[in-house]
C-alpha positions as CSV (number, residue, x, y, z in Angstrom):
1,M,-42.0,-54.6,-183.2
2,F,-43.7,-53.2,-186.6
3,G,-45.5,-56.4,-187.3
4,R,-42.5,-58.6,-186.9
5,P,-41.4,-60.5,-183.7
6,L,-38.9,-58.8,-181.3
7,A,-36.3,-61.4,-181.5
8,A,-36.0,-61.1,-185.3
9,T,-34.1,-57.9,-185.1
10,Q,-30.1,-58.4,-185.1
11,L,-29.9,-56.0,-182.1
12,I,-32.1,-57.7,-179.8
13,Q,-30.5,-61.3,-181.3
14,K,-27.2,-59.7,-180.2
15,K,-28.4,-58.7,-176.7
16,L,-29.9,-62.3,-176.2
17,A,-26.6,-64.1,-177.5
18,D,-24.9,-61.8,-175.1
19,A,-27.2,-62.5,-172.3
20,I,-26.9,-66.6,-172.9
21,T,-23.4,-66.4,-173.3
22,E,-22.9,-64.6,-169.6
23,I,-25.3,-67.0,-168.2
24,S,-23.4,-70.0,-169.7
25,L,-20.2,-68.8,-168.3
26,A,-21.8,-68.1,-164.8
27,L,-23.1,-71.5,-164.4
28,N,-20.2,-73.1,-165.7
29,A,-17.9,-71.2,-162.9
30,C,-20.3,-72.0,-160.2
31,L,-20.1,-75.7,-161.5
32,H,-16.4,-75.4,-161.3
33,V,-16.3,-73.9,-157.7
34,S,-18.8,-76.5,-156.5
35,R,-16.3,-79.2,-157.7
36,L,-13.6,-77.6,-156.0
37,K,-15.8,-77.2,-153.0
38,D,-16.5,-80.9,-152.7
39,M,-12.8,-81.5,-153.2
40,D,-11.9,-79.1,-150.2
41,K,-9.9,-76.7,-152.5
42,V,-11.9,-74.0,-152.6
43,T,-11.2,-70.8,-151.1
44,P,-13.2,-67.9,-149.9
45,E,-11.9,-65.7,-152.1
46,M,-13.2,-67.8,-155.1
47,I,-16.7,-67.8,-153.5
48,S,-16.6,-64.2,-153.3
49,L,-15.6,-63.2,-156.6
50,L,-18.2,-65.7,-158.4
51,K,-20.8,-64.0,-156.2
52,R,-19.6,-60.6,-157.1
53,N,-19.5,-61.6,-160.7
54,S,-23.0,-63.4,-161.0
55,C,-24.6,-60.8,-159.2
56,G,-23.1,-58.1,-161.2
57,K,-24.0,-60.1,-164.5
58,A,-27.8,-61.0,-163.3
59,L,-28.3,-57.2,-162.8
60,D,-26.9,-56.4,-166.3
61,I,-28.9,-58.9,-168.2
62,C,-32.1,-58.1,-166.4
63,R,-31.8,-54.3,-166.8
64,S,-30.9,-55.4,-170.5
65,A,-34.2,-57.6,-171.1
66,R,-36.0,-54.8,-169.2
67,D,-34.6,-52.2,-172.0
68,M,-35.2,-54.8,-174.9
69,L,-39.3,-54.9,-173.9
70,G,-39.3,-50.8,-174.0
71,G,-42.2,-49.5,-172.3
72,N,-43.8,-53.1,-171.8
73,G,-40.2,-53.8,-169.7
74,I,-41.8,-51.9,-166.8
75,C,-45.4,-53.1,-167.1
76,D,-46.4,-55.8,-164.3
77,E,-47.9,-58.3,-166.8
78,Y,-44.1,-58.9,-168.2
79,H,-41.9,-60.7,-165.4
80,V,-38.8,-58.8,-166.2
81,I,-39.6,-56.0,-164.0
82,R,-40.5,-58.1,-160.9
83,H,-36.8,-59.9,-161.5
84,C,-35.6,-56.6,-162.0
85,M,-36.7,-55.1,-158.6
86,N,-35.9,-58.4,-156.8
87,L,-32.4,-58.2,-157.8
88,E,-32.2,-54.4,-157.0
89,A,-33.5,-55.2,-153.4
90,V,-31.1,-57.9,-152.8
91,N,-28.3,-55.9,-154.3
92,T,-29.3,-52.9,-152.2
93,Y,-29.9,-55.1,-148.9
94,E,-27.2,-57.5,-148.9
95,G,-24.7,-55.2,-151.3
96,E,-23.4,-58.5,-153.1
97,C,-22.0,-56.4,-156.1
98,S,-20.0,-54.2,-154.0
99,S,-19.4,-56.2,-150.5
100,A,-18.0,-59.2,-152.3
101,S,-15.5,-57.0,-153.6
102,S,-14.3,-56.0,-150.2
103,G,-13.7,-59.6,-149.2
104,S,-16.8,-60.4,-147.1
105,A,-18.4,-63.6,-148.7
């Protein structure tokens, strides 16, 4: 952007930091629930909440990444739009973000 790397701007740095924070939190939650499952202490509600949260965060992060790239975010030479379309298709078809909130896992 204007002769500088995109990640050199503070707004982009904040968006990237927010994304990696959410990804790290989701991975840690998955690890924790996986360990609970290994000990037979997990409930379907835990899995449902984890799926709902992970799906929502993945969509938010992907949309943010697409926005960070501006017009390039919708070009097929960048992989962001492909991931966005895949997440949106799965969300539309399976309804993970909405169905998990109604208690179906």
